[in-house]
Amino acid sequence: MGRTDRQWGGDDFVKILTGNDLGTGDVIWWAGDGWSRQVGDSVDVGERGDELARAEEAALRVVGAYVIDATVTDEGIRPAHIKDRIRALGPTVRPDLTLKPHDADAGNWVI
């Protein structure tokens, strides 16, 4: 999980980039050298987020890209807002369809 854009500082909040894969519609996260389906692979994009989102959309690699606030905790990267935590976890209609199907506490991560 290399941090190629900017090292995580001691800040509580970081800026990460999310969007949807143009081909599959999957929620994806900017990992510094490409996109990942795992929010834990995200890198801090700092002030470059909007510029990066426009460039990636223009290159047809992502659709609906936007910058969000996130925190870095002992458990990893956690989006600051519930909407983005739900997006990070995956579908909410059935726990077995989430990105953490065997994690009984995954639902608590959203709240």
PDB file of C-alpha atoms in Angstrom:
ATOM      1  CA  MET A   1       0.000   0.000   0.000  1.00  0.00           C
ATOM      2  CA  GLY A   2       2.536   2.618  -1.144  1.00  0.00           C
ATOM      3  CA  ARG A   3       1.740   6.238  -0.494  1.00  0.00           C
ATOM      4  CA  THR A   4       2.967   7.772  -3.732  1.00  0.00           C
ATOM      5  CA  ASP A   5       1.039  11.066  -3.787  1.00  0.00           C
ATOM      6  CA  ARG A   6       1.799  12.438  -0.347  1.00  0.00           C
ATOM      7  CA  GLN A   7       2.715  10.771   2.906  1.00  0.00           C
ATOM      8  CA  TRP A   8       0.001  10.708   5.562  1.00  0.00           C
ATOM      9  CA  GLY A   9       0.893  13.404   8.032  1.00  0.00           C
ATOM     10  CA  GLY A  10      -0.169  13.686  11.624  1.00  0.00           C
ATOM     11  CA  ASP A  11      -3.407  15.344  10.497  1.00  0.00           C
ATOM     12  CA  ASP A  12      -6.696  13.841  11.590  1.00  0.00           C
ATOM     13  CA  PHE A  13      -8.267  14.458   8.185  1.00  0.00           C
ATOM     14  CA  VAL A  14      -6.910  13.730   4.729  1.00  0.00           C
ATOM     15  CA  LYS A  15      -8.382  14.244   1.271  1.00  0.00           C
ATOM     16  CA  ILE A  16      -9.014  11.151  -0.826  1.00  0.00           C
ATOM     17  CA  LEU A  17     -10.528  10.718  -4.281  1.00  0.00           C
ATOM     18  CA  THR A  18     -13.424   8.427  -5.142  1.00  0.00           C
ATOM     19  CA  GLY A  19     -15.626   7.766  -8.138  1.00  0.00           C
ATOM     20  CA  ASN A  20     -17.083   4.918 -10.139  1.00  0.00           C
ATOM     21  CA  ASP A  21     -15.366   2.614 -12.598  1.00  0.00           C
ATOM     22  CA  LEU A  22     -16.523   3.572 -16.074  1.00  0.00           C
ATOM     23  CA  GLY A  23     -16.859  -0.028 -17.229  1.00  0.00           C
ATOM     24  CA  THR A  24     -18.349  -1.783 -14.203  1.00  0.00           C
ATOM     25  CA  GLY A  25     -19.880   0.989 -12.098  1.00  0.00           C
ATOM     26  CA  ASP A  26     -17.923  -0.246  -9.062  1.00  0.00           C
ATOM     27  CA  VAL A  27     -16.972   2.295  -6.411  1.00  0.00           C
ATOM     28  CA  ILE A  28     -13.252   2.973  -6.738  1.00  0.00           C
ATOM     29  CA  TRP A  29     -10.621   4.913  -4.794  1.00  0.00           C
ATOM     30  CA  TRP A  30      -7.481   6.672  -6.049  1.00  0.00           C
ATOM     31  CA  ALA A  31      -4.443   4.657  -4.925  1.00  0.00           C
ATOM     32  CA  GLY A  32      -1.714   6.963  -6.217  1.00  0.00           C
ATOM     33  CA  ASP A  33      -0.858   5.088  -9.389  1.00  0.00           C
ATOM     34  CA  GLY A  34      -4.315   3.915 -10.393  1.00  0.00           C
ATOM     35  CA  TRP A  35      -7.701   2.994  -8.962  1.00  0.00           C
ATOM     36  CA  SER A  36      -8.614   0.367  -6.360  1.00  0.00           C
ATOM     37  CA  ARG A  37     -11.878  -1.125  -5.115  1.00  0.00           C
ATOM     38  CA  GLN A  38     -10.487  -0.958  -1.560  1.00  0.00           C
ATOM     39  CA  VAL A  39     -10.734   2.321   0.357  1.00  0.00           C
ATOM     40  CA  GLY A  40      -7.717   1.191   2.391  1.00  0.00           C
ATOM     41  CA  ASP A  41      -5.541   1.647  -0.699  1.00  0.00           C
ATOM     42  CA  SER A  42      -6.390   5.368  -0.920  1.00  0.00           C
ATOM     43  CA  VAL A  43      -3.707   8.036  -0.817  1.00  0.00           C
ATOM     44  CA  ASP A  44      -3.981  11.624   0.365  1.00  0.00           C
ATOM     45  CA  VAL A  45      -4.450  13.769  -2.756  1.00  0.00           C
ATOM     46  CA  GLY A  46      -4.225  17.045  -0.840  1.00  0.00           C
ATOM     47  CA  GLU A  47      -5.032  20.099  -2.928  1.00  0.00           C
ATOM     48  CA  ARG A  48      -4.578  18.187  -6.209  1.00  0.00           C
ATOM     49  CA  GLY A  49      -7.803  16.213  -5.898  1.00  0.00           C
ATOM     50  CA  ASP A  50     -10.061  18.246  -8.179  1.00  0.00           C
ATOM     51  CA  GLU A  51      -7.381  18.493 -10.867  1.00  0.00           C
ATOM     52  CA  LEU A  52      -6.725  14.759 -10.638  1.00  0.00           C
ATOM     53  CA  ALA A  53     -10.465  13.981 -10.826  1.00  0.00           C
ATOM     54  CA  ARG A  54     -10.823  16.038 -14.020  1.00  0.00           C
ATOM     55  CA  ALA A  55      -7.779  14.386 -15.612  1.00  0.00           C
ATOM     56  CA  GLU A  56      -8.936  10.854 -14.763  1.00  0.00           C
ATOM     57  CA  GLU A  57     -12.454  11.561 -16.059  1.00  0.00           C
ATOM     58  CA  ALA A  58     -11.020  13.046 -19.275  1.00  0.00           C
ATOM     59  CA  ALA A  59      -8.939   9.872 -19.718  1.00  0.00           C
ATOM     60  CA  LEU A  60     -12.169   7.833 -19.342  1.00  0.00           C
ATOM     61  CA  ARG A  61     -10.858   5.847 -16.368  1.00  0.00           C
ATOM     62  CA  VAL A  62     -13.521   7.015 -13.896  1.00  0.00           C
ATOM     63  CA  VAL A  63     -16.898   8.724 -13.820  1.00  0.00           C
ATOM     64  CA  GLY A  64     -18.300  10.978 -11.093  1.00  0.00           C
ATOM     65  CA  ALA A  65     -14.963  11.457  -9.341  1.00  0.00           C
ATOM     66  CA  TYR A  66     -14.905  13.734  -6.301  1.00  0.00           C
ATOM     67  CA  VAL A  67     -12.743  14.533  -3.287  1.00  0.00           C
ATOM     68  CA  ILE A  68     -13.829  13.569   0.222  1.00  0.00           C
ATOM     69  CA  ASP A  69     -12.513  13.971   3.742  1.00  0.00           C
ATOM     70  CA  ALA A  70     -11.294  10.847   5.500  1.00  0.00           C
ATOM     71  CA  THR A  71      -9.532   9.961   8.713  1.00  0.00           C
ATOM     72  CA  VAL A  72      -6.616   7.631   9.200  1.00  0.00           C
ATOM     73  CA  THR A  73      -7.170   5.330  12.178  1.00  0.00           C
ATOM     74  CA  ASP A  74      -5.504   2.219  13.532  1.00  0.00           C
ATOM     75  CA  GLU A  75      -8.006   0.238  11.438  1.00  0.00           C
ATOM     76  CA  GLY A  76      -7.110   2.105   8.244  1.00  0.00           C
ATOM     77  CA  ILE A  77      -8.707   4.820   6.172  1.00  0.00           C
ATOM     78  CA  ARG A  78     -12.276   5.778   7.067  1.00  0.00           C
ATOM     79  CA  PRO A  79     -14.350   8.236   5.019  1.00  0.00           C
ATOM     80  CA  ALA A  80     -15.643  11.064   7.212  1.00  0.00           C
ATOM     81  CA  HIS A  81     -19.248  10.987   5.990  1.00  0.00           C
ATOM     82  CA  ILE A  82     -21.672   8.083   6.250  1.00  0.00           C
ATOM     83  CA  LYS A  83     -22.553   8.186   2.530  1.00  0.00           C
ATOM     84  CA  ASP A  84     -18.955   7.485   1.593  1.00  0.00           C
ATOM     85  CA  ARG A  85     -18.526   4.847   4.319  1.00  0.00           C
ATOM     86  CA  ILE A  86     -21.514   3.016   2.826  1.00  0.00           C
ATOM     87  CA  ARG A  87     -19.977   3.345  -0.650  1.00  0.00           C
ATOM     88  CA  ALA A  88     -16.679   1.982   0.706  1.00  0.00           C
ATOM     89  CA  LEU A  89     -18.304  -1.068   2.283  1.00  0.00           C
ATOM     90  CA  GLY A  90     -20.402  -2.060  -0.711  1.00  0.00           C
ATOM     91  CA  PRO A  91     -24.070  -2.980  -1.158  1.00  0.00           C
ATOM     92  CA  THR A  92     -26.206  -2.732   1.962  1.00  0.00           C
ATOM     93  CA  VAL A  93     -29.070  -4.938   0.811  1.00  0.00           C
ATOM     94  CA  ARG A  94     -27.341  -8.160   1.875  1.00  0.00           C
ATOM     95  CA  PRO A  95     -24.297  -8.412   4.134  1.00  0.00           C
ATOM     96  CA  ASP A  96     -22.852 -11.235   2.010  1.00  0.00           C
ATOM     97  CA  LEU A  97     -22.553  -8.834  -0.950  1.00  0.00           C
ATOM     98  CA  THR A  98     -20.376  -6.281   0.851  1.00  0.00           C
ATOM     99  CA  LEU A  99     -16.637  -6.008   0.376  1.00  0.00           C
ATOM    100  CA  LYS A 100     -16.266  -7.463   3.898  1.00  0.00           C
ATOM    101  CA  PRO A 101     -18.766 -10.361   3.846  1.00  0.00           C
ATOM    102  CA  HIS A 102     -17.140 -12.313   6.678  1.00  0.00           C
ATOM    103  CA  ASP A 103     -16.679  -9.343   9.021  1.00  0.00           C
ATOM    104  CA  ALA A 104     -19.523  -9.371  11.540  1.00  0.00           C
ATOM    105  CA  ASP A 105     -18.606  -5.847  12.663  1.00  0.00           C
ATOM    106  CA  ALA A 106     -18.522  -4.345   9.163  1.00  0.00           C
ATOM    107  CA  GLY A 107     -21.909  -2.683   9.627  1.00  0.00           C
ATOM    108  CA  ASN A 108     -20.653  -0.903  12.740  1.00  0.00           C
ATOM    109  CA  TRP A 109     -17.844   0.619  10.666  1.00  0.00           C
ATOM    110  CA  VAL A 110     -20.441   2.588   8.675  1.00  0.00           C
ATOM    111  CA  ILE A 111     -22.056   4.240  11.693  1.00  0.00           C
TER     112      ILE A 111
END
